[in-house]
Amino acid sequence: MYAWFGLFAGLVGFLGGMWTLRHGLEPLAASHLPALLNRLVKTPFRGLITGTVVTAVLQSSGAVTVITIGLVAAGTLAFPDSIGIILGANIGTCVTTQIIALQLDALVLPCLVAGVFLALTSRRLWHHIGITLIGFGMIFMALKLMSLSLQPIGRSDWFRRLLLESSNNPWLAVLSGTVLTALVQSSSATTALTIALASQGLVDLPGAVGIVIGNNVGSCITSVLASIGAPTAAKRVAAAHVLLNVLGAAAFMPILPYFTAFIQHTGGTPALQVANAHTFFNIISSIAVLPVARPYADLIEWLIPDRKTPGH
């Protein structure tokens, strides 16, 4: 019971750390963000670069996707121009995962102490940098708590059987990752949990790779929720995000053993291999769609046509 409580507390702490991190970073970029996105997305490649950089800065592909949906809904951004941002957002979110995989436990105390000190200053820039450092400290502390909590849980027979079944059945692993991320609404959180499982030896690499692919599919729930009640163009942005990750997962499933073998050759710790799987999946999926971004936008417009008023 204590272990499960610790795992839950760690997950809540991680989500709180991500929120605090974005709370510190967003004011530094938010005032210029809509104009920046609108100016730099006139080609799919420029949109991809912009989406990647903005997501890496804000540490949230969900936030960037929601902002993009808002811009399209307001008519300040054309739907075809949003495709590059969506592709880039999937790549930019990998920065978070790579940072998590480094497992920088020693930075918890310095980040928290420096963060609190800077957050108390009156200067706006240093205040937001301090909030950002507190967020990083909370994330590292939550990851440590999750890792420690998994040790006793991992010794239970039923938990090992569940993970073994997921490892032997890639479709079940993908489904698990999809459902968990949809519930938590943070692919970074569920990927962090997968990294903790792999670090403790509780899940092998094939199972972890399947869960990570499912995490990307489950992350689409944020954009779907943001598009409810929005204009048709905004719904198309959400559909483009969903279809990108679903098609990516479908394309990777037949070659999952080969992809897993490739990830093993990237070396490093199990945690780093899980992060690499997340990174390569998103980069390959986005780069594959980039050359056909305009036809892809046409496909989405065909799937979600404009509503015609009665009598037309």
Coordinates of C-alpha atoms in Angstrom, one line a residue:
M1 CA 0.0 0.0 0.0
Y2 CA 2.8 2.4 0.9
A3 CA 4.6 1.5 -2.4
W4 CA 1.4 2.2 -4.4
F5 CA 0.9 5.5 -2.6
G6 CA 4.5 6.4 -3.3
L7 CA 4.1 5.6 -7.0
F8 CA 0.9 7.7 -7.2
A9 CA 2.6 10.6 -5.3
G10 CA 5.5 10.4 -7.7
L11 CA 3.3 10.6 -10.7
V12 CA 1.4 13.5 -9.3
G13 CA 4.7 15.2 -8.4
F14 CA 5.9 14.7 -11.9
L15 CA 2.8 16.3 -13.4
G16 CA 3.1 19.1 -10.9
G17 CA 6.8 19.5 -11.9
M18 CA 5.8 19.7 -15.6
W19 CA 3.2 22.3 -14.8
T20 CA 5.6 24.4 -12.7
L21 CA 8.2 24.1 -15.5
R22 CA 5.8 25.4 -18.1
H23 CA 4.5 28.0 -15.7
G24 CA 8.1 29.3 -15.5
L25 CA 8.8 29.1 -19.2
E26 CA 5.6 30.2 -20.8
P27 CA 5.7 33.9 -19.7
L28 CA 9.1 34.2 -21.4
A29 CA 7.7 33.1 -24.7
A30 CA 3.9 33.4 -24.6
S31 CA 3.6 37.1 -25.5
H32 CA 5.4 36.6 -28.8
L33 CA 4.3 33.0 -29.5
P34 CA 1.2 33.5 -31.7
A35 CA 3.0 36.1 -33.9
L36 CA 6.1 33.8 -34.0
L37 CA 4.1 30.7 -35.0
N38 CA 2.2 32.7 -37.7
R39 CA 5.3 34.2 -39.2
L40 CA 7.5 31.1 -39.3
V41 CA 5.1 28.4 -40.7
K42 CA 4.7 29.4 -44.3
T43 CA 6.4 26.2 -45.4
P44 CA 6.0 22.8 -43.8
F45 CA 9.7 22.6 -43.1
R46 CA 9.8 26.0 -41.4
G47 CA 6.7 24.9 -39.4
L48 CA 8.4 21.7 -38.3
I49 CA 11.5 23.6 -37.1
T50 CA 9.3 26.2 -35.3
G51 CA 7.1 23.5 -33.7
T52 CA 10.2 21.5 -32.6
V53 CA 11.9 24.6 -31.0
V54 CA 8.8 26.0 -29.3
T55 CA 7.8 22.6 -27.9
A56 CA 11.4 22.0 -26.6
V57 CA 11.2 25.4 -24.9
L58 CA 7.7 24.9 -23.4
Q59 CA 8.3 21.2 -22.6
S60 CA 4.8 20.3 -23.8
S61 CA 3.6 19.1 -27.2
G62 CA 0.1 19.3 -25.8
A63 CA 0.4 23.0 -25.0
V64 CA 1.8 23.8 -28.4
T65 CA -1.0 21.7 -30.1
V66 CA -3.7 23.5 -28.1
I67 CA -2.2 26.9 -28.9
T68 CA -2.1 25.9 -32.6
I69 CA -5.8 24.8 -32.5
G70 CA -6.7 28.1 -30.9
L71 CA -4.9 30.1 -33.6
V72 CA -6.6 28.1 -36.4
A73 CA -10.0 28.4 -34.6
A74 CA -9.5 32.2 -34.4
G75 CA -8.6 32.3 -38.2
T76 CA -5.2 33.8 -37.6
L77 CA -3.5 30.6 -38.9
A78 CA -4.5 28.6 -41.9
F79 CA -5.0 24.9 -41.3
P80 CA -2.4 23.7 -44.0
D81 CA 0.2 25.9 -42.3
S82 CA -0.4 24.1 -39.0
I83 CA 0.7 20.7 -40.2
G84 CA 4.4 21.6 -39.9
I85 CA 3.9 22.7 -36.3
I86 CA 2.2 19.4 -35.4
L87 CA 5.0 17.4 -36.9
G88 CA 7.6 19.5 -35.0
A89 CA 5.7 19.3 -31.7
N90 CA 6.1 15.5 -31.8
I91 CA 9.8 15.9 -32.2
G92 CA 10.2 18.7 -29.6
T93 CA 8.6 16.6 -26.9
C94 CA 11.5 14.2 -27.1
V95 CA 13.8 16.7 -25.4
T96 CA 11.9 16.1 -22.2
T97 CA 12.3 12.4 -22.5
Q98 CA 16.0 12.6 -23.1
I99 CA 16.4 14.8 -20.0
I100 CA 14.4 12.3 -17.9
A101 CA 16.5 9.4 -19.1
L102 CA 19.7 11.1 -17.8
Q103 CA 18.3 10.5 -14.3
L104 CA 20.1 13.5 -12.8
D105 CA 19.2 12.7 -9.1
A106 CA 22.1 14.8 -7.9
L107 CA 20.5 18.0 -9.3
V108 CA 17.3 17.8 -7.2
L109 CA 18.6 19.8 -4.2
P110 CA 20.6 22.4 -6.3
C111 CA 17.6 23.0 -8.6
L112 CA 15.2 23.5 -5.7
V113 CA 17.5 25.7 -3.6
A114 CA 18.5 27.9 -6.6
G115 CA 15.0 27.9 -7.8
V116 CA 13.4 29.1 -4.6
F117 CA 16.1 31.8 -4.2
L118 CA 15.6 33.1 -7.7
A119 CA 11.8 32.9 -7.6
L120 CA 11.8 35.2 -4.6
T121 CA 13.6 38.0 -6.6
S122 CA 11.7 40.9 -7.9
R123 CA 13.2 40.8 -11.4
R124 CA 10.7 39.1 -13.8
L125 CA 13.4 37.2 -15.8
W126 CA 15.1 35.7 -12.7
H127 CA 11.8 35.0 -11.1
H128 CA 10.6 32.8 -14.1
I129 CA 14.0 31.1 -14.3
G130 CA 13.6 30.2 -10.6
I131 CA 10.1 28.8 -11.2
T132 CA 11.6 26.7 -14.1
L133 CA 14.4 25.4 -11.8
I134 CA 11.8 24.4 -9.2
G135 CA 9.9 22.5 -11.9
F136 CA 13.0 20.6 -12.9
G137 CA 13.8 19.8 -9.2
M138 CA 10.3 18.5 -8.7
I139 CA 10.5 16.3 -11.8
F140 CA 13.8 14.7 -10.8
M141 CA 12.5 14.2 -7.2
A142 CA 9.3 12.6 -8.5
L143 CA 11.3 10.3 -10.8
K144 CA 13.4 9.1 -7.9
L145 CA 10.2 8.5 -5.8
M146 CA 8.6 6.5 -8.6
S147 CA 11.7 4.4 -9.1
L148 CA 12.0 3.6 -5.3
S149 CA 8.2 2.8 -5.1
L150 CA 8.4 0.4 -8.0
Q151 CA 11.0 -1.8 -6.2
P152 CA 8.5 -3.5 -3.8
I153 CA 5.7 -3.4 -6.4
G154 CA 7.9 -5.2 -8.9
R155 CA 8.5 -8.1 -6.5
S156 CA 4.8 -9.0 -6.6
D157 CA 4.0 -12.0 -8.8
W158 CA 0.9 -10.5 -10.5
F159 CA 2.7 -7.3 -11.4
R160 CA 5.5 -9.3 -13.0
R161 CA 3.0 -11.5 -14.9
L162 CA 1.2 -8.4 -16.2
L163 CA 4.4 -6.8 -17.5
L164 CA 5.6 -10.2 -18.9
E165 CA 2.3 -10.4 -20.8
S166 CA 2.8 -6.9 -22.2
S167 CA 6.3 -7.7 -23.2
N168 CA 5.2 -10.8 -25.1
N169 CA 2.2 -9.1 -26.7
P170 CA 3.2 -5.9 -28.4
W171 CA -0.4 -4.9 -29.2
L172 CA -1.2 -5.2 -25.4
A173 CA 1.8 -3.0 -24.7
V174 CA 0.7 -0.3 -27.2
L175 CA -2.9 -0.5 -25.8
S176 CA -1.6 -0.1 -22.2
G177 CA 0.5 3.0 -23.2
T178 CA -2.4 4.5 -25.1
V179 CA -4.9 4.1 -22.2
L180 CA -2.6 5.2 -19.5
T181 CA -1.5 8.4 -21.4
A182 CA -5.1 9.2 -22.3
L183 CA -6.0 9.0 -18.5
V184 CA -3.0 11.0 -17.3
Q185 CA -3.0 13.3 -20.4
S186 CA 0.8 13.5 -20.4
S187 CA 3.0 11.3 -22.6
S188 CA 6.0 12.6 -20.8
A189 CA 4.6 11.3 -17.5
T190 CA 3.9 7.8 -18.8
T191 CA 7.2 7.7 -20.7
A192 CA 8.9 8.6 -17.4
L193 CA 7.1 5.7 -15.7
T194 CA 8.2 3.4 -18.5
I195 CA 11.8 4.6 -18.0
A196 CA 11.5 3.9 -14.3
L197 CA 10.1 0.3 -15.0
A198 CA 13.0 -0.4 -17.5
S199 CA 15.6 1.0 -15.0
Q200 CA 14.3 -1.4 -12.4
G201 CA 14.4 -4.3 -14.8
L202 CA 10.6 -4.8 -14.5
V203 CA 9.9 -4.5 -18.2
D204 CA 12.1 -5.6 -21.1
L205 CA 12.9 -3.4 -24.1
P206 CA 10.3 -4.8 -26.5
G207 CA 7.5 -4.2 -24.0
A208 CA 8.9 -0.7 -23.2
V209 CA 9.0 0.2 -26.9
G210 CA 5.4 -0.9 -27.3
I211 CA 4.3 1.2 -24.3
V212 CA 6.2 4.2 -25.7
I213 CA 4.5 3.9 -29.1
G214 CA 1.1 3.7 -27.3
N215 CA 2.1 6.8 -25.2
N216 CA 2.3 8.8 -28.4
V217 CA -1.2 7.7 -29.5
G218 CA -2.7 8.4 -26.1
S219 CA -1.2 11.9 -26.1
C220 CA -3.7 12.9 -28.9
I221 CA -6.5 13.0 -26.3
T222 CA -5.4 16.6 -25.3
S223 CA -5.8 17.9 -28.8
V224 CA -9.1 16.1 -29.2
L225 CA -10.5 17.6 -26.0
A226 CA -9.3 21.1 -27.1
S227 CA -11.1 20.8 -30.5
I228 CA -14.5 20.0 -29.0
G229 CA -16.9 22.7 -30.0
A230 CA -14.3 24.4 -32.1
P231 CA -14.7 25.4 -35.8
T232 CA -14.0 22.8 -38.5
A233 CA -10.5 24.0 -39.2
A234 CA -9.5 23.5 -35.5
K235 CA -11.0 20.0 -35.6
R236 CA -8.8 19.3 -38.6
V237 CA -5.7 20.2 -36.6
A238 CA -6.7 17.6 -33.9
A239 CA -7.5 15.1 -36.6
A240 CA -4.1 15.7 -38.2
H241 CA -2.4 15.0 -34.8
V242 CA -4.4 11.9 -34.2
L243 CA -3.9 10.4 -37.7
L244 CA -0.1 11.2 -37.6
N245 CA 0.4 9.1 -34.4
V246 CA -2.0 6.4 -35.3
L247 CA -0.5 5.8 -38.7
G248 CA 3.0 6.0 -37.2
A249 CA 2.1 3.3 -34.6
A250 CA 0.5 1.2 -37.4
A251 CA 3.6 1.5 -39.6
F252 CA 6.0 0.5 -36.7
M253 CA 4.0 -2.5 -35.4
P254 CA 5.0 -4.9 -38.2
I255 CA 8.7 -4.0 -37.9
L256 CA 8.7 -3.7 -34.1
P257 CA 11.3 -6.5 -33.5
Y258 CA 13.7 -4.9 -36.0
F259 CA 13.1 -1.4 -34.5
T260 CA 13.8 -2.8 -31.0
A261 CA 17.0 -4.4 -32.2
F262 CA 18.1 -1.1 -33.7
I263 CA 17.3 0.7 -30.4
Q264 CA 19.4 -1.9 -28.5
H265 CA 22.4 -0.9 -30.7
T266 CA 22.1 2.7 -29.7
G267 CA 23.6 1.6 -26.4
G268 CA 23.4 3.3 -23.1
T269 CA 21.3 2.3 -20.0
P270 CA 17.8 0.8 -20.3
A271 CA 16.4 4.2 -19.5
L272 CA 18.3 5.8 -22.3
Q273 CA 17.2 3.1 -24.8
V274 CA 13.6 3.8 -23.9
A275 CA 14.1 7.5 -24.5
N276 CA 15.9 6.7 -27.8
A277 CA 12.9 4.6 -28.9
H278 CA 10.6 7.6 -28.1
T279 CA 12.9 10.0 -30.0
F280 CA 13.4 7.9 -33.1
F281 CA 9.7 7.0 -33.4
N282 CA 8.7 10.6 -33.4
I283 CA 11.5 11.8 -35.7
I284 CA 10.9 9.1 -38.2
S285 CA 7.1 9.6 -38.2
S286 CA 7.3 13.3 -38.6
I287 CA 10.1 13.3 -41.3
A288 CA 8.1 10.6 -43.3
V289 CA 5.1 12.9 -43.5
L290 CA 7.0 16.2 -44.1
P291 CA 7.5 15.7 -47.9
V292 CA 3.8 15.1 -48.3
A293 CA 2.6 17.7 -45.8
R294 CA 0.4 19.5 -48.3
P295 CA -1.4 16.3 -49.7
Y296 CA -1.7 15.2 -46.0
A297 CA -3.5 18.5 -45.3
D298 CA -5.7 17.8 -48.3
L299 CA -6.5 14.4 -47.0
I300 CA -7.6 15.8 -43.6
E301 CA -9.8 18.4 -45.3
W302 CA -11.4 15.6 -47.3
L303 CA -12.0 13.5 -44.2
I304 CA -13.4 16.5 -42.3
P305 CA -15.2 18.6 -44.9
D306 CA -16.7 22.1 -44.2
R307 CA -20.2 21.9 -42.8
K308 CA -22.7 23.2 -45.3
T309 CA -25.6 25.2 -44.1
P310 CA -29.2 24.0 -45.0
G311 CA -30.2 25.1 -48.5
H312 CA -26.6 25.0 -49.8

